[in-house]
Each structure stands twice: as C-alpha cells, then as structure tokens.
Coordinates of C-alpha atoms in Angstrom, one line a residue:
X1 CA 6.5 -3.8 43.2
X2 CA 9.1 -6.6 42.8
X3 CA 6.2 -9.0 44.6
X4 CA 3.5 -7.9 42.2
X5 CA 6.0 -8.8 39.0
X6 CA 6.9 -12.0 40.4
X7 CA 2.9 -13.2 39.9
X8 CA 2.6 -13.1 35.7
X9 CA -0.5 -11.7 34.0
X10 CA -0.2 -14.3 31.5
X11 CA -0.8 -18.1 31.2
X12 CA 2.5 -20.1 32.1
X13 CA 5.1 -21.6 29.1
X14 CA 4.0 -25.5 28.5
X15 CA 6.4 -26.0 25.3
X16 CA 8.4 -28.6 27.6
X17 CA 4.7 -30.6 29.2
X18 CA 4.9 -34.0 28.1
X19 CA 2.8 -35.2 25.6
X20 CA 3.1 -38.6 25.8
X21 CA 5.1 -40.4 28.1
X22 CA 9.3 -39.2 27.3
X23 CA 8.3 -36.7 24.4
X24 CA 6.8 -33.1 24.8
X25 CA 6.1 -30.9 21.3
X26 CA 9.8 -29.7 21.0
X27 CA 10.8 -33.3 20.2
X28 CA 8.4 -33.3 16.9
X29 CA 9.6 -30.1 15.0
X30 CA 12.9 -30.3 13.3
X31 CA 15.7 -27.9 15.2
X32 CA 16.0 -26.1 11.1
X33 CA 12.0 -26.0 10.9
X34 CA 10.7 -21.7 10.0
X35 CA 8.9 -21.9 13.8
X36 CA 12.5 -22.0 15.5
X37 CA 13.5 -18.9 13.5
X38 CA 9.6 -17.2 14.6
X39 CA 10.5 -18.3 18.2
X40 CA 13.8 -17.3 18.4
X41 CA 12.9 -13.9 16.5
X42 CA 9.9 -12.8 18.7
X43 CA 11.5 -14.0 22.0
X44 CA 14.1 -11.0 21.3
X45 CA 11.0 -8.6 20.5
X46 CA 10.2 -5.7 23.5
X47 CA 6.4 -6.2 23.6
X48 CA 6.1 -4.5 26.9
X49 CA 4.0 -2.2 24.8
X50 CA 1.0 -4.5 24.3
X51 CA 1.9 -6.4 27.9
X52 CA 1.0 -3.1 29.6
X53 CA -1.9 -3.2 27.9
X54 CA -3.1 -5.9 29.8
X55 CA -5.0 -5.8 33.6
X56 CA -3.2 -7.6 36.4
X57 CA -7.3 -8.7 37.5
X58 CA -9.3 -11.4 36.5
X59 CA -7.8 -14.5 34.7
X60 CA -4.6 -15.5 32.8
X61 CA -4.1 -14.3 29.5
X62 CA -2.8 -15.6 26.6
X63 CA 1.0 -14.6 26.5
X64 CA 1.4 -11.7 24.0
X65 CA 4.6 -13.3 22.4
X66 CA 2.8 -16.4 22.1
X67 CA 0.0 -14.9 20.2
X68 CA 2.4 -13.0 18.1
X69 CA 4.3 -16.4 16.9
X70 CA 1.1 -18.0 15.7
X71 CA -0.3 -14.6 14.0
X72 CA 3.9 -14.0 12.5
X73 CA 3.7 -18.0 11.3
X74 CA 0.3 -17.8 9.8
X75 CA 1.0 -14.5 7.5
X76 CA 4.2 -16.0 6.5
X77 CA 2.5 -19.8 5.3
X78 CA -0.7 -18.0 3.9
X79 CA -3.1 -18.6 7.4
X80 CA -4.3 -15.2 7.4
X81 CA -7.5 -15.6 9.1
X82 CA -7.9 -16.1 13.1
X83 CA -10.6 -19.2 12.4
X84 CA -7.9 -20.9 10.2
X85 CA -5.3 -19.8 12.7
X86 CA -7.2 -21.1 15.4
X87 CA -7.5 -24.7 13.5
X88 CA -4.0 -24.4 13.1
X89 CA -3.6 -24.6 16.8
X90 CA -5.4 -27.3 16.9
X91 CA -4.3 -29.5 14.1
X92 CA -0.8 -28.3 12.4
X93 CA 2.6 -28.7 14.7
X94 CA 3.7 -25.5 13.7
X95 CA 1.2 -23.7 15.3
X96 CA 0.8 -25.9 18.1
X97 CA 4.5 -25.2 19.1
X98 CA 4.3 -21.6 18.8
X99 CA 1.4 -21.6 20.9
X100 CA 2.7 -23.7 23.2
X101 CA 0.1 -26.6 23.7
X102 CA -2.3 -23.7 23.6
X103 CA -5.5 -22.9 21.8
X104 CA -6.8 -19.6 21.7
X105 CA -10.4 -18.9 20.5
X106 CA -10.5 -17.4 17.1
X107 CA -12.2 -14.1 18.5
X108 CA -8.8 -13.9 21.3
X109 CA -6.3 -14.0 17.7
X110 CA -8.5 -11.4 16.2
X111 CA -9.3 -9.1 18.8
X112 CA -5.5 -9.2 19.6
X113 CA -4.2 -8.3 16.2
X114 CA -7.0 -5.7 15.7
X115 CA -5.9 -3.9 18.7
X116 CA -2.3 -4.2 18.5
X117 CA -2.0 -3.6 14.9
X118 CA 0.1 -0.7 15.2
X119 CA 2.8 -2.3 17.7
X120 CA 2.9 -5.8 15.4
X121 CA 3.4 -3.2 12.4
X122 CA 6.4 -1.6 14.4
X123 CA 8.1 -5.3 14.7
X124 CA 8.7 -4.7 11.2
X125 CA 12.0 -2.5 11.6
X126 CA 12.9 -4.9 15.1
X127 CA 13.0 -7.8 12.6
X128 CA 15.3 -6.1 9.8
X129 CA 17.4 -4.9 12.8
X130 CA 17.9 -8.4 13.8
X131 CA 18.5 -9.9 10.0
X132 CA 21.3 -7.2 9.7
X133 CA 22.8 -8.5 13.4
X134 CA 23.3 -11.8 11.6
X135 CA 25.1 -10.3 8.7
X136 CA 22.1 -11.0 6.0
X137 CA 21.0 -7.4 5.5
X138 CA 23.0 -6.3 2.4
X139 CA 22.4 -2.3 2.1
X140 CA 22.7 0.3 -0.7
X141 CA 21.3 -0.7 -3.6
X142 CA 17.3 -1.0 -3.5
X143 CA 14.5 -1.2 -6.4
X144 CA 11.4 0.0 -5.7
X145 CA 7.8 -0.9 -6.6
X146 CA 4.6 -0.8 -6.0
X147 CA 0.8 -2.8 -6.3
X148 CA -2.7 -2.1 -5.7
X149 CA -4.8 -4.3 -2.5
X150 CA -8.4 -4.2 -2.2
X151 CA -9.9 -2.3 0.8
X152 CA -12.4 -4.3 2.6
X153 CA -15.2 -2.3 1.3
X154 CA -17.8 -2.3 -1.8
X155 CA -17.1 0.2 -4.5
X156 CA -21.0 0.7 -4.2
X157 CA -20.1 2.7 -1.7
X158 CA -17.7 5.1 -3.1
X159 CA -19.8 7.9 -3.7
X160 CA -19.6 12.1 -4.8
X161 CA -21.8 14.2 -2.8
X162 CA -24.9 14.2 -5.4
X163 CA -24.7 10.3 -5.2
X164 CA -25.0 10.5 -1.2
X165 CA -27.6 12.8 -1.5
X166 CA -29.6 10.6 -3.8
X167 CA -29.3 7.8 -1.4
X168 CA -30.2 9.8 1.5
X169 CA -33.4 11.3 0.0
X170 CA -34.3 7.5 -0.9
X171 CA -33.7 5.9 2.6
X172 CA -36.1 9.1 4.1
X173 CA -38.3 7.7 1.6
X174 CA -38.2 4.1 2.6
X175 CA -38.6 5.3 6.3
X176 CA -41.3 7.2 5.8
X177 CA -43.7 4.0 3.9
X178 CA -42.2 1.9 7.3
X179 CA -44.2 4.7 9.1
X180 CA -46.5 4.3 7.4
X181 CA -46.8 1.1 7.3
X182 CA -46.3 0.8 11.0
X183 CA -49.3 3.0 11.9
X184 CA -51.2 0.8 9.9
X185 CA -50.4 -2.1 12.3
X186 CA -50.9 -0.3 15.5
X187 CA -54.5 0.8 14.0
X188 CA -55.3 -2.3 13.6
X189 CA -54.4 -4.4 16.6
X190 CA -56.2 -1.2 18.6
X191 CA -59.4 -1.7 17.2
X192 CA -58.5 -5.9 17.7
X193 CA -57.7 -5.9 20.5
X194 CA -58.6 -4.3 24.0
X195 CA -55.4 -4.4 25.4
X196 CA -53.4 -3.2 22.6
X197 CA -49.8 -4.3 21.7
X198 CA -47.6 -3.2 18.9
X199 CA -46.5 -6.2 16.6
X200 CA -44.4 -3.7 14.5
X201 CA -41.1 -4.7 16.0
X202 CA -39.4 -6.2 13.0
X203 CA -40.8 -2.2 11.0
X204 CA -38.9 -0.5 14.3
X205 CA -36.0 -1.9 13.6
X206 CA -35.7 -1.3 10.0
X207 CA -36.7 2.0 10.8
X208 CA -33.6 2.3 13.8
X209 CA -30.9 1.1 10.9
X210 CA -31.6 3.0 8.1
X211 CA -31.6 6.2 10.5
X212 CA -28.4 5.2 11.9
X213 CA -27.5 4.9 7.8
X214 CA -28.8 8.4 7.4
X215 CA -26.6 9.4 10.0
X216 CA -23.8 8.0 8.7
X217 CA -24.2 9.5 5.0
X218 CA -24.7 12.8 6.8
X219 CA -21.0 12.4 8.0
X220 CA -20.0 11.2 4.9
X221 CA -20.9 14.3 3.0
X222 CA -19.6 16.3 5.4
X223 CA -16.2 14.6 4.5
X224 CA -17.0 14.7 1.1
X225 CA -17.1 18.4 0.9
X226 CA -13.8 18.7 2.7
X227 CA -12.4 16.8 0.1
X228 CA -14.1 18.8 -2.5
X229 CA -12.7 21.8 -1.0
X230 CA -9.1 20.7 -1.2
X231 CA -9.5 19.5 -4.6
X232 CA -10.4 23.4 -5.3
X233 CA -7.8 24.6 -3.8
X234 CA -5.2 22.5 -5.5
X235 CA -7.2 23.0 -8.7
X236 CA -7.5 19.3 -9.1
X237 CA -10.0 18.6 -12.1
X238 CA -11.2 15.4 -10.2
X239 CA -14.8 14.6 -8.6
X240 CA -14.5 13.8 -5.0
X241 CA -15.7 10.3 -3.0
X242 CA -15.4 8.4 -0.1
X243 CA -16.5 5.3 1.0
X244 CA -18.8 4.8 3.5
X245 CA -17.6 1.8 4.9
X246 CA -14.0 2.7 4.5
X247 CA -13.4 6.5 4.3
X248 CA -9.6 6.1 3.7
X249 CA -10.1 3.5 1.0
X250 CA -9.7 5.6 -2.6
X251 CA -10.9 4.0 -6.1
X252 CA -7.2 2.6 -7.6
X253 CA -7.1 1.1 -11.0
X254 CA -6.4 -2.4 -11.0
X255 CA -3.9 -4.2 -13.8
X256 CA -7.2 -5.0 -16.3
X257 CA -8.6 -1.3 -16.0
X258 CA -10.8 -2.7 -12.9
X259 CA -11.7 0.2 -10.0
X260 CA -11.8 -0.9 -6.3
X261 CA -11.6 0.6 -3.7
X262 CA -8.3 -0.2 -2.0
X263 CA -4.5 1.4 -1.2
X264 CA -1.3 1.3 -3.0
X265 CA 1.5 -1.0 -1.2
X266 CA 4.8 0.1 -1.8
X267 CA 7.9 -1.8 -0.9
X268 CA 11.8 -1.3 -1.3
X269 CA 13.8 -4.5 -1.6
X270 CA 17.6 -5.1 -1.3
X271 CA 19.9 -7.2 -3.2
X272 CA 18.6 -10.3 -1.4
X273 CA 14.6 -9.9 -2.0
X274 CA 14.5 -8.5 1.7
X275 CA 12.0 -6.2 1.9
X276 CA 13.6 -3.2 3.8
X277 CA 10.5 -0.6 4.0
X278 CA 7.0 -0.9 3.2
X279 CA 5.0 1.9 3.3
X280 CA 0.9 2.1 2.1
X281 CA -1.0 5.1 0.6
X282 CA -4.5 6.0 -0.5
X283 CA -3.2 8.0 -3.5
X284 CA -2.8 5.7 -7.4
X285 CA 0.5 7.4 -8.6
X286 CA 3.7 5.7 -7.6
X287 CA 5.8 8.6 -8.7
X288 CA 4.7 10.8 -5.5
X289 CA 6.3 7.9 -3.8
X290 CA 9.9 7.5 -5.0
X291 CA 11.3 9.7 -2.5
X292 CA 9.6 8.9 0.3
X293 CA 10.2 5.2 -0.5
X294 CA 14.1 5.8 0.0
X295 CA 13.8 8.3 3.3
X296 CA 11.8 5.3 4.5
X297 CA 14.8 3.1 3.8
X298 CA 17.3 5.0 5.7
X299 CA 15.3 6.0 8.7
X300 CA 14.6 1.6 8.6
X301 CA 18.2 1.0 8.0
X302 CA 20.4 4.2 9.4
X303 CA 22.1 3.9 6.0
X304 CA 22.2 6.2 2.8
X305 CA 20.9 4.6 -0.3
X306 CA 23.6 4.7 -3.1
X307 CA 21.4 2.9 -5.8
X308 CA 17.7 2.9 -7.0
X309 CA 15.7 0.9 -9.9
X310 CA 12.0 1.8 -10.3
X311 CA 9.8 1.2 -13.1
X312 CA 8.4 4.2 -15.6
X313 CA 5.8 4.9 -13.0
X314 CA 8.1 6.5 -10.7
X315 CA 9.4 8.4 -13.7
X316 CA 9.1 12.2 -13.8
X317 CA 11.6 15.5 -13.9
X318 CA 11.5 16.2 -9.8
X319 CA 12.2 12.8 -8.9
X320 CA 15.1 12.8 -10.8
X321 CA 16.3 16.1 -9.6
X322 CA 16.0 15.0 -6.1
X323 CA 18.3 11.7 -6.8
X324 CA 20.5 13.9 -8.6
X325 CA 20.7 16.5 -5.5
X326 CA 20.8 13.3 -3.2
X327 CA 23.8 11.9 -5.2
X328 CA 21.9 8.9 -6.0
X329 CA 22.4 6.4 -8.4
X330 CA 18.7 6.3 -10.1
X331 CA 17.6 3.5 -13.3
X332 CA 13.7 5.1 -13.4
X333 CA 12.7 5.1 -17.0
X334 CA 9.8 8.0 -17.7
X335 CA 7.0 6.7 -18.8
X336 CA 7.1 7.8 -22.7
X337 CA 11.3 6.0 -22.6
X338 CA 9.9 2.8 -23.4
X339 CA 7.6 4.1 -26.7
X340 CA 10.3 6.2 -27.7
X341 CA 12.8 3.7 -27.9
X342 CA 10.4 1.5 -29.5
X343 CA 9.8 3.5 -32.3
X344 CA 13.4 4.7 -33.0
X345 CA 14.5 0.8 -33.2
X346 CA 11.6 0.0 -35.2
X347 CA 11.9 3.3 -37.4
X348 CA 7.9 4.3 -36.7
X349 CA 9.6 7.5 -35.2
X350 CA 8.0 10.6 -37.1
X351 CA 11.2 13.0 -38.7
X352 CA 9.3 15.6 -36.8
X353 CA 9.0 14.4 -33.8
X354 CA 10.1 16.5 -30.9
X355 CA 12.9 14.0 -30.1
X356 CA 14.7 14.8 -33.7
X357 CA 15.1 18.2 -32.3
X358 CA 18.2 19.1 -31.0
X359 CA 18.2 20.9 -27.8
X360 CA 20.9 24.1 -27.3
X361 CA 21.3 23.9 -23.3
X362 CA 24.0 26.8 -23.7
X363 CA 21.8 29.0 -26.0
X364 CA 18.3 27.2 -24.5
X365 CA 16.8 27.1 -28.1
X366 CA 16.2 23.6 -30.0
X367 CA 17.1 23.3 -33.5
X368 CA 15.2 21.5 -36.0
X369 CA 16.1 18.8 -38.3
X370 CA 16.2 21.9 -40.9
X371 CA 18.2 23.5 -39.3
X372 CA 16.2 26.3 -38.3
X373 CA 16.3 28.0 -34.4
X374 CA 12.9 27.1 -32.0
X375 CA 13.9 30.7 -29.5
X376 CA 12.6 30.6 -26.1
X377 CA 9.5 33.2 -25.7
X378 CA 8.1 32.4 -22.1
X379 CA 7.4 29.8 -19.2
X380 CA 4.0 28.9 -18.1
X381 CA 3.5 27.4 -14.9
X382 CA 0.6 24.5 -14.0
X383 CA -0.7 23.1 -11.2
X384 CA -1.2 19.9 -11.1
X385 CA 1.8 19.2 -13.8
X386 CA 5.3 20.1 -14.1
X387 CA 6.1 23.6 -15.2
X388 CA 7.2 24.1 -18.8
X389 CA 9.4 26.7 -21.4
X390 CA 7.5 27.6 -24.5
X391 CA 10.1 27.7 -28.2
X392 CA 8.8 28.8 -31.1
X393 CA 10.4 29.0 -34.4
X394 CA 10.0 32.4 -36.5
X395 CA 11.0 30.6 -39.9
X396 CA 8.7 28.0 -40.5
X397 CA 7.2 30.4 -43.1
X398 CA 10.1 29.4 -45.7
X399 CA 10.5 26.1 -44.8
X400 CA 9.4 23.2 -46.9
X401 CA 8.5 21.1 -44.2
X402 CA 6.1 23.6 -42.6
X403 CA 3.1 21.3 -43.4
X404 CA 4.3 17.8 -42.1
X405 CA 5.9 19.4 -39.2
X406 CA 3.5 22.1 -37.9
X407 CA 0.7 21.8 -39.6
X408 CA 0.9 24.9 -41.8
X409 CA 1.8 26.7 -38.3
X410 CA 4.5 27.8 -36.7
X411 CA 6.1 25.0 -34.6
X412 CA 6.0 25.4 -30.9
X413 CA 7.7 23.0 -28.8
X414 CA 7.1 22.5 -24.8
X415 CA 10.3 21.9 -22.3
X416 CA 9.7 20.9 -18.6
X417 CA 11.9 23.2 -16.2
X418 CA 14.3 20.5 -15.1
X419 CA 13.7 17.9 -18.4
X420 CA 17.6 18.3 -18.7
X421 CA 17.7 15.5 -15.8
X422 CA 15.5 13.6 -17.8
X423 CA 17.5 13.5 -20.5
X424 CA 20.0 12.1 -18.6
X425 CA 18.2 10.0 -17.1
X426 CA 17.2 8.7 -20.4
X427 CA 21.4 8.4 -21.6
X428 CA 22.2 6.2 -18.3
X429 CA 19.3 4.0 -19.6
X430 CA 20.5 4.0 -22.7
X431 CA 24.0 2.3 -21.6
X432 CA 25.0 -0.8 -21.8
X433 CA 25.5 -1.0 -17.8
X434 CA 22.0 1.1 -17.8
X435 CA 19.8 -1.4 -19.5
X436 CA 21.7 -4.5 -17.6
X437 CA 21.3 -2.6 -14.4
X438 CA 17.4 -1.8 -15.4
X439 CA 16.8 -5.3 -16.4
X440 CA 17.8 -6.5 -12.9
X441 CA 14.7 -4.5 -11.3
X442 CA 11.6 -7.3 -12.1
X443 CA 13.8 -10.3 -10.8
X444 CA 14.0 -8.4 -7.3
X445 CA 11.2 -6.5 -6.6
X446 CA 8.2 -8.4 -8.5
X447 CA 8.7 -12.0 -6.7
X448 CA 7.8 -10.2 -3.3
X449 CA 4.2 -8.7 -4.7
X450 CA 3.7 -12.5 -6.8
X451 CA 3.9 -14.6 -3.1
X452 CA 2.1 -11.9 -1.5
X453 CA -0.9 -12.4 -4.3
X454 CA -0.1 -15.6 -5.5
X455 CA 1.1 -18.4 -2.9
X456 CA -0.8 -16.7 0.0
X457 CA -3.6 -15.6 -1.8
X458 CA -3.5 -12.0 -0.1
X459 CA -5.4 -9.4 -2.4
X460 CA -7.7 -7.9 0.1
X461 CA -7.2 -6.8 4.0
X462 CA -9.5 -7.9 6.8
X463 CA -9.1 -4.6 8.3
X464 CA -10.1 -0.9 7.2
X465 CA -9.2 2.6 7.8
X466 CA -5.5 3.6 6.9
X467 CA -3.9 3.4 10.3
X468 CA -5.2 -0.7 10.9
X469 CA -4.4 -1.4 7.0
X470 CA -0.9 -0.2 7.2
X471 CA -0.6 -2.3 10.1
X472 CA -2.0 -5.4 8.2
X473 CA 0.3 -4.3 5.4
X474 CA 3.5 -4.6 7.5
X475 CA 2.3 -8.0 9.2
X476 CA 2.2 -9.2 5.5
X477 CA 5.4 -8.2 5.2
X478 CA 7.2 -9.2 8.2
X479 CA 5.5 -12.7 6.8
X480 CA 7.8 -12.6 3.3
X481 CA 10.7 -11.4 5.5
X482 CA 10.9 -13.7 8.0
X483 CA 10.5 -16.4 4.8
X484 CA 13.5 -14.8 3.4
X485 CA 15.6 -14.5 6.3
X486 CA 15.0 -18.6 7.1
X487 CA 16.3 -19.2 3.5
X488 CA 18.8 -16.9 3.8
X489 CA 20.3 -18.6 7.2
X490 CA 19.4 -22.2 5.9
X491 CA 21.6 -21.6 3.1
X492 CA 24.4 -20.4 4.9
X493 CA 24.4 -23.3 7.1
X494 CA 24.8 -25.4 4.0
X495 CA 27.6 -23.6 2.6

C-alpha cells in the first residue's frame, strides 16, 4: 500500500517552474494578494473525500485542491462560470497561480463542481473553523435575514395538475399529426420509389422528444398529487405546482411582486459581516426560519447564541416564545410593529383600535377605553395560523361609542395564545437601547445579500434540485467569507 500512495493520481505541483529565466508565477503575485489567503486556506482543507473519488487508472488528474482554489477565487471576485473560469486560467494571475501553471477545460471545472457540490458546500463550516483559529470569529450576537434567488428554471413550467394535463393532451395531439404526417411520407416514397426508404427522420425525432416530454409530465403529476395530498392534510388553502425542470424550485415573490421560481437563502451574520450559517429553503416565509437559523449557528460554531436581530418577517408569537424559552436576547419586530407605531406618532391611530385596549393578564379580560370589561368566552384553534382567545364585551348595549367602536355590535376582540411575548417583544423595541440595537440589523446583515446581487451579479444558480443548489448556495458564500476574512487579516496587519 505504501508503494501504490507513493505514485499520485493527480498532476504534479508546478507553482515553482520557471517562467522565464530566474522568475516562476509566485514572484508576480504580491505575498498580501486574496490568492495567498485561498492557498493557504484550501491547503489545510481534508478533501480526501473527493480524492477517493478518483481512479488510480488512466491519466493524471487535475489536483482536487487545485481545482477548488480557482472555483473558491472565482465565486469570491464574481467568475462564476467554468468558461470564464477557464479564461481566467489563461489570462488573470490570480487564477493562473491557484492553478498552478495549469489550464483546465471548462467542462473538467464544471463537471468537478457539479459532482462535488455537496463536499465544496461542507468547506463552509472548515473555513469558519479556521477564521475563529485566527481569532477573527467574534460569536454571540447574530442578525439574521433572508433573500429570494432564481432557480434555473422557467416559471412556464410551474404548473397545477389541470395545467399538466392540458399540456399533455396537447403534445398527444401534436404526436399524433407527426404520425400522421409521417405515414404520409412513407406513402409516398413507396409508390416513388422501388426500394423504399423512410425520409421521416427529422418527424421521428420529434416524435421520440415529445414522448420522452409526456413521460416526464406523467411524473410530474404524479408529484403533483403528492403535494396536493399534503396540502389536504395540513388544510393549506393553496393550489399545488411543480416545475418540470426543477421540481424543488417553488414560485417566491420577488421585491416588485415578480413570481419565479427559485429558493429562499438565508444567512446569519456576526458582528464582523461574517457569515456564520447559511442555509436554503423552498418555502417564501422567513419566519419558519428563525429558529432553525440560530440551531444552525451553534451546530457551525459549538457556541450558544446570546443575541438576535431579524426583520418583521421573522416576527410571530412562537418564535418569540422559543427565544424566550432559549434565554435569548431577540430585536424581531412583528410585522404590524412598524404600522402601529406609525400611526400612534402620527396620531392616524383609531380611539378604537384594539391597541387602546388595555389588556388584564391577571384577570385575562381587556378593558376598553370606556372603561367597560371585554370577558374571555372561548379559544378557537386554526391550522395554518396561530391559535387565538375570543373577548367579548356584554355592555356595549349602553355605551355611547357602540357605533364607532363595534359597529352597532357587540365588540369582540381576538388574542393569540402566547401574544403576551409579543407584547414584549414589542416594549424591548420600544426602548431606547431596543431601537439602537434594531437599527444596527440593515448595516450587518443587508451588505452580504447587496455583493452577492450586486458586485458579483449572482441572482440565479447554474445548478437545480435542492441538494446541488444548496451546494451552489454555500460556494457563494464561502466566496463573501473568505473576502471578509482577507480584510479582516489585512487590517490587523496594519494595526
């Protein structure tokens, strides 16, 4: 065995070959260049992994680290795909030192991060392991957020089972005039010629694709119904679709009320703009992600999270129960904070309003701004919604506000289970260290999402299904962090 690991699988290192007489490619990039950092980073990375992967037959390969240093340098300058990452090798000194003199055909960088997606996603945690050895990982305090990425897939094809079943009955439609059609042909070159030969060979193959088509909207409503069946049981009000081209990829609501389909990316930064776990999802709330989000965190980290800023979209009664159970710090506003604080500062809030009403946790009955008691009378439970406490009061009947405050009725007022944790939720916020706290959360979490979309241009990934996507997810990622880390450790050079 110790013979057979002597003899590498993969091409030899040429970083020190001369290229031209007395220099080699280390002399031309700077000893504080970002590829020192990449080189230095992935050299510590256990890739045995993706080396086992590999056959000890037939030529050289590229060397996995190698290709991992161009593919780590590309996502964090904006060279996303393998043809510009390929050029690079060619053409930018970056690249060309990572590579080592080597240049890889774009199908080799592609093939390679297609099938290795999942272990380059894993480097994520190895990299945040090795920015905490160096004393740059501060820990505790996070702010979460989340943004919507395009699945490489048309929303053409997002389609309910009546849709698919349209298209099917169509394509059997359109195979059976290419039948038809194709008869024709073979009808007439018999009675042309004596030896007869099919010229429908272009018709055949249209014929062979949209049966494979067929085929594949077959599975798809098959899928579809699964869904739908799920849906029921959850008594979710919501029609069900997949896409054919992505099945993972759900329709998410773009900022601009546009509908892709696509995943929601969700990322927990520190103190320094590190981004310590990033997670993706099919589903468009954030708030289902809040917790998650943080057990992410400590499972990435080993450490308990003290401190957490979200925006209103993480917002609801559970959540906050759950910080409160965990003993952590939480600034998530609830998505009706904002308007509500609006309208008492601007005076637009109604007398009536439910917020006037003063709520009796000792008792549990509100009273009104009249004075009057709102008595508990029962609790109704929902599905798909928080579960509530029904008060009604019995003495709206005298009052002279009946009409502006219940409509000639007797006012009823709902109460979520837990809403007392929203309430103080709402007080923290409320607090001079609240809203300075709060107004820290954009500065630390947006920058992260605005390079991402922005500098590197990254709105859509190359990859589909939610396994390879996550993957891609991470790799953009690891890209921002190991940006953040050579900042980090170029400024505390200078210091």
């Amino acid at each position: 065995m110790e013979g057979k690991m002597s003899i590498s699988k993969f091409k030899p290192d040429t970083s020190t070959q001369s290229l031209i007489i007395g220099y080699n490619i280390d002399d031309f990039i700077s000893t504080d260049h970002i590829t020192r950092l990449i080189d230095e980073i992935v050299e510590e990375l256990d890739t045995r992994k993706i080396e086992d992967k590999y056959s000890w037959q037939g030529q050289k390969s590229y060397s996995p680290k190698s290709l991992i240093k161009i593919i780590f340098y590309g996502y964090t300058i904006g060279v996303l795909s393998s043809r510009k990452i390929r050029n690079g090798c060619k053409q930018d000194l970056g690249f060309i030192y990572l590579a080592r003199l080597y240049r890889p055909d774009f199908r080799t960088i592609s093939d390679f991060r297609k099938n290795n997606i999942e272990e380059l996603g894993e480097y994520f945690v190895a990299i945040l392991k090795y920015c905490n050895e160096l004393g740059l990982l501060k820990l505790g305090k996070i702010v979460i957020d989340g943004s919507k990425f395009r699945a490489n897939a048309s929303v053409k094809r997002s389609k309910d089972l009546k849709k698919y079943e349209e298209w099917e009955k169509k394509l059997q439609k359109e195979i059976a005039l290419l039948n038809a059609e194709s008869e024709k042909i073979d009808k007439e070159e018999n009675e042309r010629l004596s030896d007869p030969k099919t010229d429908g060979s272009e018709i055949l193959k249209k014929i062979r694709k949209k049966g494979e088509l067929i085929n594949k909207i077959k599975e798809a409503k098959e899928k579809v119904k699964k869904v739908e069946e799920e849906y029921a049981a959850k008594k979710i009000k919501r029609k069900a679709k997949i896409n054919l081209t992505d099945e993972d990829a759900n329709i998410q609501k773009e900022s601009g009320g546009i509908k892709k389909p696509g995943y929601n990316g969700q990322i927990a930064v520190n103190e320094d703009q590190i981004i310590i776990a990033a997670e993706l999802t099919k589903t468009q709330e954030d708030s289902k992600e809040l917790i998650p989000m943080i057990e992410a965190v400590e499972i990435n980290t080993g450490e308990k999270v003290e401190e957490v800023k979200a925006d209103s979209g993480y917002g609801n009664c559970a959540n906050y129960e759950d910080l409160e159970e965990r003993k952590i710090d939480g600034y998530v506003p609830d998505s009706g904070f904002k308007k509500l604080e609006e309208a008492k500062e601007n005076g637009t809030l109604k007398p009536y309003d439910k917020n006037n009403f003063q709520y009796d946790e000792k008792n549990d009955k509100y009273v009104c701004p009249q004075g009057k008691d709102l008595e508990f009378i029962k609790e109704v439970k929902h599905d798909n919604r928080e579960d509530v406490k029904i008060y009604k009061c019995k003495s709206c009947n005298e009052c002279e506000a009946r009409k502006i405050c219940a409509n000639d009725k007797n006012r009823i007022i709902e109460r979520m289970i837990n809403e007392s944790c929203r309430d103080r939720m709402r007080d923290k916020l409320r607090s001079d260290e609240g809203k300075k706290k709060y107004k820290e959360r954009s500065g630390l979490v947006e920058p992260p999402f605005g390079h991402m979309k922005m500098n590197i241009k990254f709105r859509q990934f190359l990859l589909r299904g939610l396994t390879k996507v996550r993957g891609e997810f991470k790799l953009i990622c690891i890209g921002f962090n190991l940006m953040k880390i050579y900042n980090l450790k170029l400024a505390k050079v200078k210091m």
